[in-house]
Coordinates of C-alpha atoms in Angstrom, one line a residue:
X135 CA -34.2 42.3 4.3
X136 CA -32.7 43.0 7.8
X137 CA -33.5 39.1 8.9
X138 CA -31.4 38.4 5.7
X139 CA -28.5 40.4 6.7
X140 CA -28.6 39.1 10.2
X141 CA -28.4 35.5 8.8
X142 CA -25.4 36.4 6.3
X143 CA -23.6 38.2 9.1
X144 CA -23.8 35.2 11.6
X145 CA -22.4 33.2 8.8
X146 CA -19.7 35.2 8.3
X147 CA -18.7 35.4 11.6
X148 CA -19.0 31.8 12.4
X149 CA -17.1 30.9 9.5
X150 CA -14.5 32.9 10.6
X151 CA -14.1 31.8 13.8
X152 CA -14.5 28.0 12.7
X153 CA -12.1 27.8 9.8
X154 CA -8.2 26.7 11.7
X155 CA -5.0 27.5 10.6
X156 CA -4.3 25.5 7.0
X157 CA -0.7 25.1 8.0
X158 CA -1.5 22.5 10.7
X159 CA -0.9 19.1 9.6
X160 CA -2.5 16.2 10.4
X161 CA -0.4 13.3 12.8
X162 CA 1.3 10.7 11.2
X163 CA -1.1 7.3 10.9
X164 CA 0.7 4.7 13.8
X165 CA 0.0 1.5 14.4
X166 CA -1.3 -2.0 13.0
X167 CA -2.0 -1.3 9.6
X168 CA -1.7 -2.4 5.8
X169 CA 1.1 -1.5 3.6
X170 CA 1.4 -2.2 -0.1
X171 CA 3.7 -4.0 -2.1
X172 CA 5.0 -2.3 -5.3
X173 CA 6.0 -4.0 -8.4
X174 CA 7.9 -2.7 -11.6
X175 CA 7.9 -4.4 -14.5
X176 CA 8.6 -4.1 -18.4
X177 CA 6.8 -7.5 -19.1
X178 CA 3.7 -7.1 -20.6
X179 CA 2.9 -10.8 -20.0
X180 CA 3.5 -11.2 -16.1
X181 CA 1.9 -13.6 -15.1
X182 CA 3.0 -14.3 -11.2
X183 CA 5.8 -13.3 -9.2
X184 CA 7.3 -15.6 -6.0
X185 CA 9.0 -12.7 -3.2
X186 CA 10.6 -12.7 0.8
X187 CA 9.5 -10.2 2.9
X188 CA 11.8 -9.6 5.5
X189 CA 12.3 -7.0 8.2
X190 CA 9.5 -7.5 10.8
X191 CA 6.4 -9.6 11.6
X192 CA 4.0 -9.8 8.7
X193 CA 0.3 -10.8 9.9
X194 CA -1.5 -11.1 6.4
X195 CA -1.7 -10.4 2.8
X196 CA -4.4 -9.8 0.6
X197 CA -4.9 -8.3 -3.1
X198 CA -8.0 -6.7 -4.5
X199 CA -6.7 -8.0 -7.9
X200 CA -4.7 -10.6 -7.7
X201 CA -4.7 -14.4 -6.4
X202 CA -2.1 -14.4 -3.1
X203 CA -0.4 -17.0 -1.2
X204 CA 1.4 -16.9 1.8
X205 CA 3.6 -19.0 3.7
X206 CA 5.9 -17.9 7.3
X207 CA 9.1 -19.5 7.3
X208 CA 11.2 -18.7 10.3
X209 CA 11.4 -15.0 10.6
X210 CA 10.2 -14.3 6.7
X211 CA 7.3 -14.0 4.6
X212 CA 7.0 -15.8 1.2
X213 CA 4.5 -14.4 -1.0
X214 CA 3.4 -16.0 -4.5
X215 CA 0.9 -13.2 -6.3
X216 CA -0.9 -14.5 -9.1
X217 CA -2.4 -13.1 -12.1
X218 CA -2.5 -10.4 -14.7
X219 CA 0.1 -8.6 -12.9
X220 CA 1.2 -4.9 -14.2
X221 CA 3.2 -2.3 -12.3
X222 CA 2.0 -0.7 -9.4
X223 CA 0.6 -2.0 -6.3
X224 CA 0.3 -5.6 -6.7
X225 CA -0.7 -6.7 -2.8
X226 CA -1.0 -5.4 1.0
X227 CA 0.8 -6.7 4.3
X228 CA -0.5 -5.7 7.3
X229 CA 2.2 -4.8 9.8
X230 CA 1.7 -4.1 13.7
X231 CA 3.2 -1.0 13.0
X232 CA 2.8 1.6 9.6
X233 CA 5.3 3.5 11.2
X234 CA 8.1 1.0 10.4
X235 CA 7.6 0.2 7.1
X236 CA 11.3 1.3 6.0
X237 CA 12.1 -1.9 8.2
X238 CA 10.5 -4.2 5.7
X239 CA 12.4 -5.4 2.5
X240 CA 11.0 -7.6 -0.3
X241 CA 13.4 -9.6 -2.9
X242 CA 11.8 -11.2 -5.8
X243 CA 12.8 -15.3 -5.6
X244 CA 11.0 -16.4 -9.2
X245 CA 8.7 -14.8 -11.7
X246 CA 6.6 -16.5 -14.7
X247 CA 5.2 -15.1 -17.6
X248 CA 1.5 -16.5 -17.6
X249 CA 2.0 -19.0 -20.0
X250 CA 4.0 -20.3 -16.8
X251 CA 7.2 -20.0 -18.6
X252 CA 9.9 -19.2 -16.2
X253 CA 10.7 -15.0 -16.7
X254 CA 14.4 -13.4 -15.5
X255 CA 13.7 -12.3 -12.0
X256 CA 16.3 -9.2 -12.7
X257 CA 13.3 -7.4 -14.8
X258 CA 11.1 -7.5 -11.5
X259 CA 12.0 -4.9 -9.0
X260 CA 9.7 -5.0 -5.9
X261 CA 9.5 -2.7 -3.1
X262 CA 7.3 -1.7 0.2
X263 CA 5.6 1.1 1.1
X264 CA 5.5 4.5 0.1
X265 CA 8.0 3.9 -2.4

């Protein structure tokens, strides 16, 4: 019974001196990194989505659902995404630095409906990052 006390005792105490103050918050993520691309929709039948990416150097693209296609062109990024797209993220750019993704902008240039029927790009906003 003692030994068990011991043992609960030491755990106490090196609990307490191992847990840190919870108001401490973890640095911000800098660097080269990925940042996604948002889409909002209404159209239940999207079915691709042509957009510029402006604001900095863009080094890739990928989605985990969608086709993606990418092209530079001077100092943009065209983008075609392909698919079943829905709102939400619809594709990643990796940036040489996270910490400036509020100096990328993306305007939508064409969207279809999957049938490949040409879709008014007004009911496609897109946006980058955290937004």
């Amino acid at each position: 019974m003692r030994r068990l006390r011991a043992v609960v005792l030491a755990l106490l105490v090196a609990s307490t001196f191992t847990c840190g103050d919870s108001t401490t918050t973890m640095p911000a993520l800098t660097g080269p990194g990925w940042i996604p691309i948002h889409l909002a929709t209404s159209a239940t039948d999207a079915g691709g989505i042509l957009v510029t990416i402006r604001g900095g150097a863009v080094d890739s693209v990928r989605s985990a659902v969608h086709d993606v296609f990418s092209k530079r062109v001077g100092p943009l990024m065209k983008v075609a995404v392909v698919g079943n797209l829905a709102s939400g993220v619809i594709a990643e750019i990796f940036v040489p630095d996270t910490e400036r993704a509020s100096n990328y902008s993306v305007s939508v240039d064409q969207a279809a409906a999957r049938t490949l029927d040409q879709r008014d790009e007004a009911d496609y906003q897109v946006s980058v990052g955290g937004q």
